[in-house]
Amino acid sequence: DAKTTQPPSMDCAEGRAANLPCNHSTISGNEYVYWYRQIHSQGPQYIIHGLKNNETNEMASLIITEDRKSSTLILPHATLRDTAVYYCIVSRGAGGTSYGKLTFGQGTILTVHP
Amino acid sequence: GAGVSQSPSNKVTEKGKDVELRCDPISGHTALYWYRQRLGQGLEFLIYFQGNSAPDKSGLPSDRFSAERTGESVSTLTIQRTQQEDSAVYLCASSHEIAFWTGENIQYFGAGTRLSVL
């Protein structure tokens, strides 16, 4: 699976948009970009995923660059409860062996402050 | 509906003892994963079950670690002769069968079992 690079930490004011970047320059054509987050002492929580197109759901938006080498997770109106570690993961698609397992890096610690 | 359930939530054991950790996946999910998370670290993949296929054991760190799954339901992760370096949170995740053509796979995680080896 392609490696990802994320900033170790970011701050955001409550009510503002949080934009979390991720670089995945070696991503291959059938690999998806997934975002998960982990709130302290809990298991990871799925947020959103995408292949080529931008995606939006009730939690967040995912913007993937045209060359697919980077992406940005957007939390449109961050709250204190969004304070967590955010993981950007690239996972191989069909055709490979053992596809489906997720490789978690260190992620970005997002701190939302009042 | 019910999420992924893991038990116990906490386990303290003495070095050299065997421990068994349990995972109840979301009903209908055919894929099940075990991960380990050491303090302050990211998740390490351990093992993956998909339906009746042979499990992917490539992440198990040693032969002291083993896992079983009964059909498409409960899984147990067993650690024999525990060592202090086994101390970690053990996380279980489940997902629907991986989409054959696209490989899309959304995993849902339990809260984990915190294992402390004294």
Short mmCIF file of C-alpha atoms in Angstrom, two decimals:
data_model
loop_
_atom_site.label_atom_id
_atom_site.label_comp_id
_atom_site.label_asym_id
_atom_site.label_seq_id
_atom_site.Cartn_x
_atom_site.Cartn_y
_atom_site.Cartn_z
CA ASP A 1 0.00 0.00 0.00
CA ALA A 2 1.14 3.54 -0.71
CA LYS A 3 2.54 5.50 2.21
CA THR A 4 0.92 8.67 3.49
CA THR A 5 2.40 11.77 5.09
CA GLN A 6 0.45 13.95 7.51
CA PRO A 7 1.42 16.84 9.77
CA PRO A 8 1.83 15.61 13.35
CA SER A 9 -0.51 18.19 14.85
CA MET A 10 -2.94 20.98 13.99
CA ASP A 11 -5.09 23.43 15.90
CA CYS A 12 -8.50 24.76 14.99
CA ALA A 13 -10.91 27.19 16.62
CA GLU A 14 -14.34 25.88 17.47
CA GLY A 15 -16.86 26.68 14.75
CA ARG A 16 -14.23 27.13 12.08
CA ALA A 17 -13.42 24.69 9.29
CA ALA A 18 -10.61 22.24 9.97
CA ASN A 19 -8.60 21.32 6.88
CA LEU A 20 -6.37 18.29 7.35
CA PRO A 21 -3.87 17.59 4.55
CA CYS A 22 -2.44 14.26 3.46
CA ASN A 23 0.21 13.45 0.88
CA HIS A 24 0.14 10.09 -0.91
CA SER A 25 2.38 10.67 -3.91
CA THR A 26 2.93 6.97 -4.66
CA ILE A 27 -0.76 6.07 -4.77
CA SER A 28 -1.70 3.65 -7.53
CA GLY A 29 -4.77 3.69 -9.71
CA ASN A 30 -6.90 1.24 -7.75
CA GLU A 31 -6.10 2.50 -4.26
CA TYR A 32 -8.70 4.31 -2.21
CA VAL A 33 -8.03 7.11 0.27
CA TYR A 34 -9.71 6.51 3.62
CA TRP A 35 -9.96 8.79 6.62
CA TYR A 36 -10.51 7.53 10.13
CA ARG A 37 -10.28 9.28 13.45
CA GLN A 38 -9.58 8.04 16.96
CA ILE A 39 -10.87 9.87 19.97
CA HIS A 40 -8.95 9.22 23.15
CA SER A 41 -9.46 5.69 24.53
CA GLN A 42 -11.85 4.69 21.76
CA GLY A 43 -11.50 2.54 18.66
CA PRO A 44 -10.98 4.25 15.29
CA GLN A 45 -14.08 5.64 13.61
CA TYR A 46 -14.59 5.68 9.85
CA ILE A 47 -15.13 9.18 8.43
CA ILE A 48 -15.06 9.10 4.64
CA HIS A 49 -13.30 7.58 1.65
CA GLY A 50 -12.81 8.28 -2.04
CA LEU A 51 -11.07 7.14 -5.21
CA LYS A 52 -10.95 10.06 -7.65
CA ASN A 53 -13.90 12.34 -7.08
CA ASN A 54 -14.50 14.65 -4.17
CA GLU A 55 -16.84 13.17 -1.58
CA THR A 56 -19.12 14.61 1.09
CA ASN A 57 -21.12 13.01 3.85
CA GLU A 58 -22.71 14.12 7.10
CA MET A 59 -19.36 14.19 8.88
CA ALA A 60 -16.91 15.71 6.43
CA SER A 61 -15.79 16.44 2.89
CA LEU A 62 -12.87 14.85 1.08
CA ILE A 63 -11.05 16.77 -1.62
CA ILE A 64 -8.69 14.71 -3.79
CA THR A 65 -6.35 16.48 -6.20
CA GLU A 66 -6.63 15.67 -9.87
CA ASP A 67 -3.31 13.79 -9.87
CA ARG A 68 -4.47 11.93 -6.71
CA LYS A 69 -1.16 12.60 -4.99
CA SER A 70 -2.73 14.47 -2.10
CA SER A 71 -6.04 14.99 -0.37
CA THR A 72 -7.66 17.21 2.26
CA LEU A 73 -10.23 16.25 4.84
CA ILE A 74 -12.53 19.13 5.72
CA LEU A 75 -14.57 19.31 8.90
CA PRO A 76 -16.79 22.28 8.03
CA HIS A 77 -17.67 23.46 11.54
CA ALA A 78 -15.31 21.92 14.06
CA THR A 79 -16.52 21.28 17.59
CA LEU A 80 -14.63 20.39 20.76
CA ARG A 81 -15.75 16.78 20.25
CA ASP A 82 -13.78 16.66 16.99
CA THR A 83 -10.52 16.72 18.96
CA ALA A 84 -8.91 13.42 17.95
CA VAL A 85 -6.13 11.77 15.98
CA TYR A 86 -7.00 11.74 12.28
CA TYR A 87 -5.57 9.02 10.08
CA CYS A 88 -5.25 9.19 6.31
CA ILE A 89 -4.88 5.71 4.85
CA VAL A 90 -4.36 4.45 1.34
CA SER A 91 -5.58 0.92 0.80
CA ARG A 92 -5.22 -1.25 -2.25
CA GLY A 93 -8.28 -2.18 -4.21
CA ALA A 94 -9.28 -5.41 -5.85
CA GLY A 95 -6.74 -7.63 -7.51
CA GLY A 96 -4.10 -7.59 -4.83
CA THR A 97 -3.58 -10.11 -2.11
CA SER A 98 -4.74 -9.33 1.39
CA TYR A 99 -6.47 -6.21 0.25
CA GLY A 100 -8.62 -4.61 2.86
CA LYS A 101 -6.17 -4.44 5.72
CA LEU A 102 -5.49 -0.87 6.78
CA THR A 103 -2.03 0.48 7.52
CA PHE A 104 -2.26 3.23 10.11
CA GLY A 105 0.54 5.78 10.42
CA GLN A 106 0.95 8.31 13.21
CA GLY A 107 -1.87 10.53 11.99
CA THR A 108 -2.56 14.18 12.79
CA ILE A 109 -3.54 15.22 16.30
CA LEU A 110 -6.28 17.80 15.79
CA THR A 111 -7.01 20.00 18.79
CA VAL A 112 -10.16 22.11 18.62
CA HIS A 113 -10.08 24.95 21.10
CA PRO A 114 -12.84 27.27 22.31
CA GLY B 1 -27.83 -1.67 15.49
CA ALA B 2 -25.12 -3.15 17.70
CA GLY B 3 -21.54 -2.34 16.87
CA VAL B 4 -18.42 -4.44 17.25
CA SER B 5 -18.18 -5.72 20.80
CA GLN B 6 -14.93 -6.71 22.51
CA SER B 7 -14.36 -8.34 25.87
CA PRO B 8 -12.93 -7.93 28.33
CA SER B 9 -12.41 -4.18 28.11
CA ASN B 10 -9.39 -4.45 30.39
CA LYS B 11 -7.17 -7.40 31.22
CA VAL B 12 -4.27 -7.49 33.64
CA THR B 13 -2.15 -10.63 33.60
CA GLU B 14 1.17 -11.89 34.84
CA LYS B 15 4.09 -12.53 32.54
CA GLY B 16 4.00 -16.10 31.24
CA LYS B 17 0.22 -16.54 31.48
CA ASP B 18 -2.05 -17.15 28.50
CA VAL B 19 -4.84 -14.71 27.65
CA GLU B 20 -7.86 -14.92 25.39
CA LEU B 21 -9.53 -11.87 23.90
CA ARG B 22 -12.95 -11.98 22.31
CA CYS B 23 -14.55 -10.08 19.45
CA ASP B 24 -18.21 -10.10 18.37
CA PRO B 25 -18.45 -8.51 14.93
CA ILE B 26 -21.42 -6.67 13.49
CA SER B 27 -24.02 -9.18 12.36
CA GLY B 28 -23.68 -9.97 8.67
CA HIS B 29 -20.10 -8.79 8.37
CA THR B 30 -18.00 -11.48 6.73
CA ALA B 31 -14.59 -9.85 7.21
CA LEU B 32 -12.94 -9.53 10.62
CA TYR B 33 -9.61 -7.95 11.56
CA TRP B 34 -7.40 -7.81 14.62
CA TYR B 35 -5.02 -4.90 15.21
CA ARG B 36 -2.67 -4.00 18.04
CA GLN B 37 -1.99 -0.46 19.26
CA ARG B 38 0.90 0.17 21.59
CA LEU B 39 0.86 3.29 23.74
CA GLY B 40 1.24 6.41 21.61
CA GLN B 41 1.57 4.40 18.40
CA GLY B 42 -0.55 3.73 15.33
CA LEU B 43 -2.38 0.49 14.71
CA GLU B 44 -0.49 -2.65 13.65
CA PHE B 45 -2.37 -5.21 11.57
CA LEU B 46 -2.32 -8.71 13.09
CA ILE B 47 -4.72 -11.04 11.27
CA TYR B 48 -7.68 -10.96 8.87
CA PHE B 49 -10.54 -13.41 8.31
CA GLN B 50 -12.75 -13.30 5.21
CA GLY B 51 -15.59 -15.77 5.06
CA ASN B 52 -14.37 -19.33 4.60
CA SER B 53 -11.05 -18.32 3.05
CA ALA B 54 -7.77 -19.08 4.78
CA PRO B 55 -6.97 -16.22 7.17
CA ASP B 56 -4.19 -13.73 6.44
CA LYS B 57 -1.86 -14.21 9.41
CA SER B 58 0.95 -12.10 8.02
CA GLY B 59 0.84 -9.57 10.85
CA LEU B 60 1.09 -11.94 13.80
CA PRO B 61 4.34 -11.01 15.60
CA SER B 62 5.23 -14.47 16.86
CA ASP B 63 3.93 -18.02 17.17
CA ARG B 64 2.66 -17.13 20.64
CA PHE B 65 -0.18 -15.32 18.89
CA SER B 66 -3.08 -17.16 17.28
CA ALA B 67 -6.66 -16.39 16.37
CA GLU B 68 -9.74 -18.34 15.48
CA ARG B 69 -13.08 -17.46 14.06
CA THR B 70 -16.23 -19.56 14.18
CA GLY B 71 -17.97 -19.23 10.84
CA GLU B 72 -18.84 -15.59 10.34
CA SER B 73 -19.29 -14.78 13.99
CA VAL B 74 -17.17 -14.59 17.11
CA SER B 75 -13.38 -14.47 16.98
CA THR B 76 -10.86 -15.07 19.73
CA LEU B 77 -7.28 -13.86 19.81
CA THR B 78 -5.04 -15.95 22.05
CA ILE B 79 -1.66 -14.88 23.34
CA GLN B 80 0.36 -17.63 24.98
CA ARG B 81 3.12 -17.09 27.53
CA THR B 82 2.52 -13.35 27.59
CA GLN B 83 5.46 -10.97 27.70
CA GLN B 84 5.60 -7.37 28.87
CA GLU B 85 5.99 -6.17 25.28
CA ASP B 86 2.55 -7.63 24.56
CA SER B 87 1.01 -4.85 26.64
CA ALA B 88 -1.18 -2.85 24.26
CA VAL B 89 -4.75 -2.20 23.22
CA TYR B 90 -6.04 -4.98 20.96
CA LEU B 91 -8.65 -3.75 18.50
CA CYS B 92 -11.07 -5.76 16.44
CA ALA B 93 -12.83 -4.50 13.32
CA SER B 94 -15.40 -5.99 10.97
CA SER B 95 -16.66 -5.12 7.51
CA HIS B 96 -18.99 -6.33 4.81
CA GLU B 97 -17.44 -8.62 2.25
CA ILE B 98 -14.92 -6.58 0.32
CA ALA B 99 -16.42 -5.36 -2.94
CA PHE B 100 -15.00 -7.77 -5.50
CA TRP B 101 -14.36 -5.37 -8.34
CA THR B 102 -13.41 -2.23 -6.45
CA GLY B 103 -11.87 -3.45 -3.21
CA GLU B 104 -13.83 -0.90 -1.21
CA ASN B 105 -13.81 -1.82 2.43
CA ILE B 106 -15.11 0.22 5.36
CA GLN B 107 -14.07 -1.21 8.71
CA TYR B 108 -15.97 -0.67 11.93
CA PHE B 109 -13.95 -0.93 15.11
CA GLY B 110 -14.70 -2.05 18.63
CA ALA B 111 -13.51 -0.13 21.68
CA GLY B 112 -10.63 -2.55 22.20
CA THR B 113 -9.20 -4.65 25.01
CA ARG B 114 -6.46 -3.00 27.03
CA LEU B 115 -3.97 -5.71 27.98
CA SER B 116 -1.42 -5.07 30.70
CA VAL B 117 1.26 -7.69 31.33
CA LEU B 118 2.98 -7.29 34.68
#
